[in-house]
PDB file of C-alpha atoms in Angstrom:
ATOM      1  CA  PRO A 350       5.078  -7.965   7.765  1.00  0.00           C
ATOM      2  CA  ASN A 351       6.894  -6.839   4.184  1.00  0.00           C
ATOM      3  CA  GLY A 352      10.471  -6.822   3.365  1.00  0.00           C
ATOM      4  CA  PHE A 353      12.232  -8.047   6.791  1.00  0.00           C
ATOM      5  CA  LEU A 354      15.953  -7.450   5.949  1.00  0.00           C
ATOM      6  CA  ARG A 355      19.283  -6.972   8.548  1.00  0.00           C
ATOM      7  CA  TRP A 356      21.130  -5.039   6.693  1.00  0.00           C
ATOM      8  CA  LYS A 357      24.206  -2.773   7.772  1.00  0.00           C
ATOM      9  CA  GLY A 358      23.493  -4.221  11.540  1.00  0.00           C
ATOM     10  CA  ARG A 359      19.964  -3.111  12.117  1.00  0.00           C
ATOM     11  CA  TYR A 360      17.106  -5.287  11.540  1.00  0.00           C
ATOM     12  CA  HIS A 361      14.549  -3.736   8.756  1.00  0.00           C
ATOM     13  CA  LEU A 362      10.170  -4.290   9.313  1.00  0.00           C
ATOM     14  CA  CYS A 363       7.551  -2.660   6.931  1.00  0.00           C
ATOM     15  CA  PHE A 364       3.830  -3.309   7.254  1.00  0.00           C
ATOM     16  CA  GLN A 365       0.911  -2.433   6.101  1.00  0.00           C
ATOM     17  CA  SER A 366      -0.605   1.193   7.012  1.00  0.00           C
ATOM     18  CA  ASN A 367      -3.059   3.314   6.412  1.00  0.00           C
ATOM     19  CA  PRO A 368      -2.378   6.744   8.070  1.00  0.00           C
ATOM     20  CA  ASP A 369      -4.731   8.908   7.154  1.00  0.00           C
ATOM     21  CA  ARG A 370      -7.709   7.634   8.204  1.00  0.00           C
ATOM     22  CA  PRO A 371      -8.584   4.074  10.359  1.00  0.00           C
ATOM     23  CA  LEU A 372     -10.404   2.674   7.739  1.00  0.00           C
ATOM     24  CA  TRP A 373      -9.574   0.351   4.670  1.00  0.00           C
ATOM     25  CA  GLY A 374      -7.385   2.505   1.969  1.00  0.00           C
ATOM     26  CA  SER A 375      -4.743   2.641  -0.132  1.00  0.00           C
ATOM     27  CA  PRO A 376      -2.049   1.371   2.219  1.00  0.00           C
ATOM     28  CA  ARG A 377       1.834   2.334   2.138  1.00  0.00           C
ATOM     29  CA  TRP A 378       4.411   0.147   4.092  1.00  0.00           C
ATOM     30  CA  ALA A 379       5.077   1.824   7.325  1.00  0.00           C
ATOM     31  CA  HIS A 380       8.868   1.358   8.670  1.00  0.00           C
ATOM     32  CA  LEU A 381      10.680   0.311  11.385  1.00  0.00           C
ATOM     33  CA  ALA A 382      14.158  -0.192  12.185  1.00  0.00           C
ATOM     34  CA  SER A 383      15.806  -1.826  15.217  1.00  0.00           C
ATOM     35  CA  ASP A 384      19.438  -2.958  16.594  1.00  0.00           C
ATOM     36  CA  ASP A 385      18.280  -5.735  18.472  1.00  0.00           C
ATOM     37  CA  LEU A 386      14.872  -6.421  17.558  1.00  0.00           C
ATOM     38  CA  ILE A 387      13.772  -5.682  21.193  1.00  0.00           C
ATOM     39  CA  GLN A 388      13.146  -1.830  20.988  1.00  0.00           C
ATOM     40  CA  TRP A 389      12.280  -0.503  17.433  1.00  0.00           C
ATOM     41  CA  THR A 390      12.606   3.216  15.637  1.00  0.00           C
ATOM     42  CA  VAL A 391       9.821   4.664  13.299  1.00  0.00           C
ATOM     43  CA  LEU A 392      11.612   5.621  10.123  1.00  0.00           C
ATOM     44  CA  PRO A 393       9.013   7.869   7.430  1.00  0.00           C
ATOM     45  CA  PRO A 394       6.982   4.788   5.172  1.00  0.00           C
ATOM     46  CA  ALA A 395       9.425   2.819   3.041  1.00  0.00           C
ATOM     47  CA  LEU A 396       6.919   3.206  -0.140  1.00  0.00           C
ATOM     48  CA  ALA A 397       4.007   5.228  -0.584  1.00  0.00           C
ATOM     49  CA  PRO A 398       0.985   4.386  -3.605  1.00  0.00           C
ATOM     50  CA  ASP A 399       2.246   7.528  -5.697  1.00  0.00           C
ATOM     51  CA  MET A 400       3.391   6.245  -8.365  1.00  0.00           C
ATOM     52  CA  ARG A 401       1.164   6.313 -11.773  1.00  0.00           C
ATOM     53  CA  PRO A 402       0.536   3.908 -13.501  1.00  0.00           C
ATOM     54  CA  ALA A 403       2.570   1.393 -10.787  1.00  0.00           C
ATOM     55  CA  ASP A 404       0.401   1.657  -7.561  1.00  0.00           C
ATOM     56  CA  PRO A 405      -1.636   4.396  -6.893  1.00  0.00           C
ATOM     57  CA  ASP A 406      -4.222   2.400  -5.106  1.00  0.00           C
ATOM     58  CA  GLY A 407      -1.787   0.955  -2.618  1.00  0.00           C
ATOM     59  CA  CYS A 408       1.466  -0.915  -2.195  1.00  0.00           C
ATOM     60  CA  TRP A 409       0.472  -3.867  -0.742  1.00  0.00           C
ATOM     61  CA  THR A 410       2.232  -6.836   0.431  1.00  0.00           C
ATOM     62  CA  GLY A 411       5.936  -7.692  -0.581  1.00  0.00           C
ATOM     63  CA  THR A 412       9.813  -9.228   0.168  1.00  0.00           C
ATOM     64  CA  ALA A 413      13.320  -7.484   0.503  1.00  0.00           C
ATOM     65  CA  VAL A 414      16.029  -9.571  -1.069  1.00  0.00           C
ATOM     66  CA  ILE A 415      19.752  -8.222  -1.213  1.00  0.00           C
ATOM     67  CA  VAL A 416      20.724  -8.270  -5.390  1.00  0.00           C
ATOM     68  CA  ASP A 417      24.221  -7.414  -5.693  1.00  0.00           C
ATOM     69  CA  GLY A 418      25.043  -6.228  -2.241  1.00  0.00           C
ATOM     70  CA  ARG A 419      22.089  -3.568  -2.614  1.00  0.00           C
ATOM     71  CA  PRO A 420      18.533  -4.301  -0.522  1.00  0.00           C
ATOM     72  CA  VAL A 421      15.680  -4.523  -3.090  1.00  0.00           C
ATOM     73  CA  VAL A 422      11.781  -4.436  -2.615  1.00  0.00           C
ATOM     74  CA  HIS A 423       9.233  -6.520  -4.678  1.00  0.00           C
ATOM     75  CA  TYR A 424       5.408  -5.396  -3.967  1.00  0.00           C
ATOM     76  CA  THR A 425       2.181  -5.706  -5.290  1.00  0.00           C
ATOM     77  CA  GLY A 426       1.215  -2.272  -6.562  1.00  0.00           C
ATOM     78  CA  VAL A 427      -2.345  -1.756  -7.368  1.00  0.00           C
ATOM     79  CA  GLN A 428      -4.448   0.558  -9.896  1.00  0.00           C
ATOM     80  CA  GLY A 429      -8.338   0.634 -10.850  1.00  0.00           C
ATOM     81  CA  GLY A 430      -8.124  -3.463  -9.301  1.00  0.00           C
ATOM     82  CA  GLU A 431      -5.366  -4.561 -11.294  1.00  0.00           C
ATOM     83  CA  GLN A 432      -2.367  -5.959  -9.425  1.00  0.00           C
ATOM     84  CA  ARG A 433       0.807  -6.006 -10.390  1.00  0.00           C
ATOM     85  CA  THR A 434       4.969  -6.404  -9.617  1.00  0.00           C
ATOM     86  CA  CYS A 435       6.704  -3.789  -8.843  1.00  0.00           C
ATOM     87  CA  ARG A 436      10.112  -2.893  -7.660  1.00  0.00           C
ATOM     88  CA  ALA A 437      11.995  -0.296  -5.411  1.00  0.00           C
ATOM     89  CA  GLU A 438      15.520   0.506  -3.559  1.00  0.00           C
ATOM     90  CA  PRO A 439      16.775   2.567  -1.510  1.00  0.00           C
ATOM     91  CA  LEU A 440      18.638   5.892  -2.159  1.00  0.00           C
ATOM     92  CA  ASP A 441      20.540   4.897   0.900  1.00  0.00           C
ATOM     93  CA  ASP A 442      22.291   3.250   3.559  1.00  0.00           C
ATOM     94  CA  ASP A 443      19.962   3.632   6.487  1.00  0.00           C
ATOM     95  CA  LEU A 444      16.984   2.635   4.013  1.00  0.00           C
ATOM     96  CA  ILE A 445      15.060   6.087   4.604  1.00  0.00           C
ATOM     97  CA  ALA A 446      14.427   6.890   0.992  1.00  0.00           C
ATOM     98  CA  TRP A 447      13.747   4.247  -1.869  1.00  0.00           C
ATOM     99  CA  ARG A 448      13.416   4.775  -5.410  1.00  0.00           C
ATOM    100  CA  LYS A 449      10.803   3.150  -7.519  1.00  0.00           C
ATOM    101  CA  ASP A 450      11.670   1.621 -10.527  1.00  0.00           C
ATOM    102  CA  PRO A 451      11.067   3.342 -13.709  1.00  0.00           C
ATOM    103  CA  ALA A 452       9.877   0.919 -14.952  1.00  0.00           C
ATOM    104  CA  ASN A 453       6.998  -0.616 -12.915  1.00  0.00           C
ATOM    105  CA  PRO A 454       4.911  -2.455 -12.979  1.00  0.00           C
ATOM    106  CA  ILE A 455       7.891  -5.160 -13.598  1.00  0.00           C
ATOM    107  CA  LEU A 456       5.633  -7.591 -14.169  1.00  0.00           C
ATOM    108  CA  ARG A 457       1.774  -8.295 -14.654  1.00  0.00           C
ATOM    109  CA  ALA A 458      -0.951 -11.443 -14.483  1.00  0.00           C
ATOM    110  CA  PRO A 459       0.591 -13.481 -17.562  1.00  0.00           C
ATOM    111  CA  ALA A 460      -2.342 -13.108 -20.459  1.00  0.00           C
ATOM    112  CA  GLY A 461      -4.420 -15.619 -21.188  1.00  0.00           C
ATOM    113  CA  LEU A 462      -4.115 -17.359 -17.894  1.00  0.00           C
ATOM    114  CA  PRO A 463      -7.836 -17.670 -16.438  1.00  0.00           C
ATOM    115  CA  ILE A 464      -7.013 -15.398 -13.173  1.00  0.00           C
ATOM    116  CA  HIS A 465     -10.030 -14.830 -11.064  1.00  0.00           C
ATOM    117  CA  HIS A 466     -10.581 -11.089  -9.777  1.00  0.00           C
ATOM    118  CA  GLY A 467      -7.479  -9.504 -11.232  1.00  0.00           C
ATOM    119  CA  ALA A 468      -5.487 -11.651  -8.157  1.00  0.00           C
ATOM    120  CA  TYR A 469      -2.007 -11.330  -8.716  1.00  0.00           C
ATOM    121  CA  ARG A 470      -0.107 -10.442  -5.630  1.00  0.00           C
ATOM    122  CA  ASP A 471       2.531 -11.280  -2.850  1.00  0.00           C
ATOM    123  CA  PRO A 472       5.355 -11.675  -4.820  1.00  0.00           C
ATOM    124  CA  TYR A 473       8.082 -13.196  -2.403  1.00  0.00           C
ATOM    125  CA  VAL A 474      11.657 -13.608  -3.963  1.00  0.00           C
ATOM    126  CA  TRP A 475      14.452 -15.280  -2.889  1.00  0.00           C
ATOM    127  CA  ARG A 476      18.382 -16.007  -3.995  1.00  0.00           C
ATOM    128  CA  LEU A 477      19.210 -19.860  -4.968  1.00  0.00           C
ATOM    129  CA  ALA A 478      23.196 -20.787  -3.234  1.00  0.00           C
ATOM    130  CA  PRO A 479      25.760 -21.875  -6.462  1.00  0.00           C
ATOM    131  CA  GLY A 480      24.918 -25.637  -6.747  1.00  0.00           C
ATOM    132  CA  ASP A 481      21.575 -25.703  -5.901  1.00  0.00           C
ATOM    133  CA  PRO A 482      19.398 -27.195  -8.660  1.00  0.00           C
ATOM    134  CA  GLY A 483      18.146 -25.097 -10.953  1.00  0.00           C
ATOM    135  CA  ALA A 484      20.756 -22.513 -10.424  1.00  0.00           C
ATOM    136  CA  GLU A 485      22.594 -21.796 -13.644  1.00  0.00           C
ATOM    137  CA  ARG A 486      18.538 -20.747 -14.788  1.00  0.00           C
ATOM    138  CA  GLY A 487      19.749 -17.500 -12.785  1.00  0.00           C
ATOM    139  CA  PRO A 488      19.870 -17.559  -8.771  1.00  0.00           C
ATOM    140  CA  TYR A 489      16.842 -15.720  -8.169  1.00  0.00           C
ATOM    141  CA  ARG A 490      13.282 -17.320  -7.820  1.00  0.00           C
ATOM    142  CA  MET A 491      10.371 -15.230  -7.409  1.00  0.00           C
ATOM    143  CA  ILE A 492       6.195 -16.602  -6.576  1.00  0.00           C
ATOM    144  CA  VAL A 493       3.315 -15.104  -7.181  1.00  0.00           C
ATOM    145  CA  GLY A 494       0.045 -15.949  -5.579  1.00  0.00           C
ATOM    146  CA  THR A 495      -2.675 -15.954  -8.073  1.00  0.00           C
ATOM    147  CA  SER A 496      -5.719 -17.576  -8.471  1.00  0.00           C
ATOM    148  CA  LEU A 497      -6.505 -19.498 -11.824  1.00  0.00           C
ATOM    149  CA  ASN A 498      -9.840 -21.151 -12.352  1.00  0.00           C
ATOM    150  CA  ASP A 499     -11.117 -20.091  -8.646  1.00  0.00           C
ATOM    151  CA  HIS A 500      -7.943 -22.103  -7.262  1.00  0.00           C
ATOM    152  CA  GLY A 501      -4.903 -20.550  -6.059  1.00  0.00           C
ATOM    153  CA  ALA A 502      -1.510 -20.953  -7.910  1.00  0.00           C
ATOM    154  CA  ALA A 503       1.683 -19.404  -7.372  1.00  0.00           C
ATOM    155  CA  LEU A 504       3.586 -18.263 -10.613  1.00  0.00           C
ATOM    156  CA  LEU A 505       7.255 -18.702 -10.636  1.00  0.00           C
ATOM    157  CA  TYR A 506       9.763 -16.531 -12.679  1.00  0.00           C
ATOM    158  CA  THR A 507      13.528 -16.771 -12.309  1.00  0.00           C
ATOM    159  CA  SER A 508      16.028 -14.244 -13.395  1.00  0.00           C
ATOM    160  CA  ARG A 509      19.847 -13.808 -13.859  1.00  0.00           C
ATOM    161  CA  ASP A 510      20.434  -9.925 -12.082  1.00  0.00           C
ATOM    162  CA  GLY A 511      17.220  -9.487 -10.188  1.00  0.00           C
ATOM    163  CA  GLU A 512      15.389  -7.507 -12.516  1.00  0.00           C
ATOM    164  CA  LEU A 513      14.527  -9.201 -15.690  1.00  0.00           C
ATOM    165  CA  TRP A 514      12.262 -12.183 -15.039  1.00  0.00           C
ATOM    166  CA  ARG A 515      11.007 -14.986 -16.794  1.00  0.00           C
ATOM    167  CA  SER A 516       8.656 -17.284 -16.142  1.00  0.00           C
ATOM    168  CA  LEU A 517       8.771 -21.055 -15.209  1.00  0.00           C
ATOM    169  CA  GLY A 518       5.269 -21.445 -14.585  1.00  0.00           C
ATOM    170  CA  THR A 519       2.555 -22.814 -12.105  1.00  0.00           C
ATOM    171  CA  THR A 520       4.267 -24.334  -9.163  1.00  0.00           C
ATOM    172  CA  ALA A 521       1.285 -25.259  -7.115  1.00  0.00           C
ATOM    173  CA  ALA A 522      -2.415 -25.328  -7.080  1.00  0.00           C
ATOM    174  CA  PHE A 523      -4.646 -25.304  -3.829  1.00  0.00           C
ATOM    175  CA  ALA A 524      -8.210 -23.883  -2.543  1.00  0.00           C
ATOM    176  CA  GLY A 525      -6.851 -20.281  -1.707  1.00  0.00           C
ATOM    177  CA  LEU A 526      -3.305 -19.105  -1.671  1.00  0.00           C
ATOM    178  CA  ALA A 527      -1.881 -15.705  -0.855  1.00  0.00           C
ATOM    179  CA  LEU A 528       0.911 -14.625   0.811  1.00  0.00           C
ATOM    180  CA  PRO A 529       2.973 -17.408  -0.524  1.00  0.00           C
ATOM    181  CA  ALA A 530       6.358 -17.959   0.861  1.00  0.00           C
ATOM    182  CA  PHE A 531       9.188 -20.237  -0.092  1.00  0.00           C
ATOM    183  CA  LEU A 532      11.398 -21.901   2.481  1.00  0.00           C
ATOM    184  CA  ALA A 533      14.444 -24.069   1.331  1.00  0.00           C
ATOM    185  CA  LEU A 534      13.603 -27.486   2.696  1.00  0.00           C
ATOM    186  CA  SER A 535      17.599 -28.087   3.565  1.00  0.00           C
ATOM    187  CA  VAL A 536      16.865 -25.104   5.736  1.00  0.00           C
ATOM    188  CA  ILE A 537      13.761 -26.980   7.285  1.00  0.00           C
ATOM    189  CA  VAL A 538      15.980 -29.711   8.072  1.00  0.00           C
ATOM    190  CA  ALA A 539      18.475 -28.042   9.147  1.00  0.00           C
ATOM    191  CA  LEU A 540      16.635 -25.965  11.779  1.00  0.00           C
ATOM    192  CA  ALA A 541      15.039 -29.361  12.902  1.00  0.00           C
ATOM    193  CA  ILE A 542      18.155 -31.434  13.727  1.00  0.00           C
ATOM    194  CA  GLU A 543      19.764 -28.621  15.968  1.00  0.00           C
TER     195      GLU A 543
END
């Protein structure tokens, strides 16, 4: 799933889809909505691979976050094998129509890093709570999965406004990394106690 969020009392869930044929292809974000998480309504696709030079070869994995009271999605756009981070915002409160940021792609793989096979994908964005460590650098964080020297890694970014991002460097290295996600330890501990 991509861009899962609750907005105006409804749950929204997107997922990668290639409705043109039953084969691997340039995905778009199919979009479902629900009032109760049981019955779902199919909505028009939230994102389609239609913006050059950002994403003509697919709108891949990403996340949704509320920025200044509005949903914003960050996703992986692909062109010619190059993966980069793109951004879109809804044009309506039902999240039917979306507008891609004219500045897309908003982030590309940093120059000079030994990134393997152009792997720079799956942005995961969250907002720090006031008083959280590091919040003075900006309340928004993003991690992007990559492959450095053939080992998975997560690149960390910060933003004060959810639009302009600054690199904080590499946060972790693993044998392989796709679809990175961040959960605050305090949330995990609270859930374990309950």
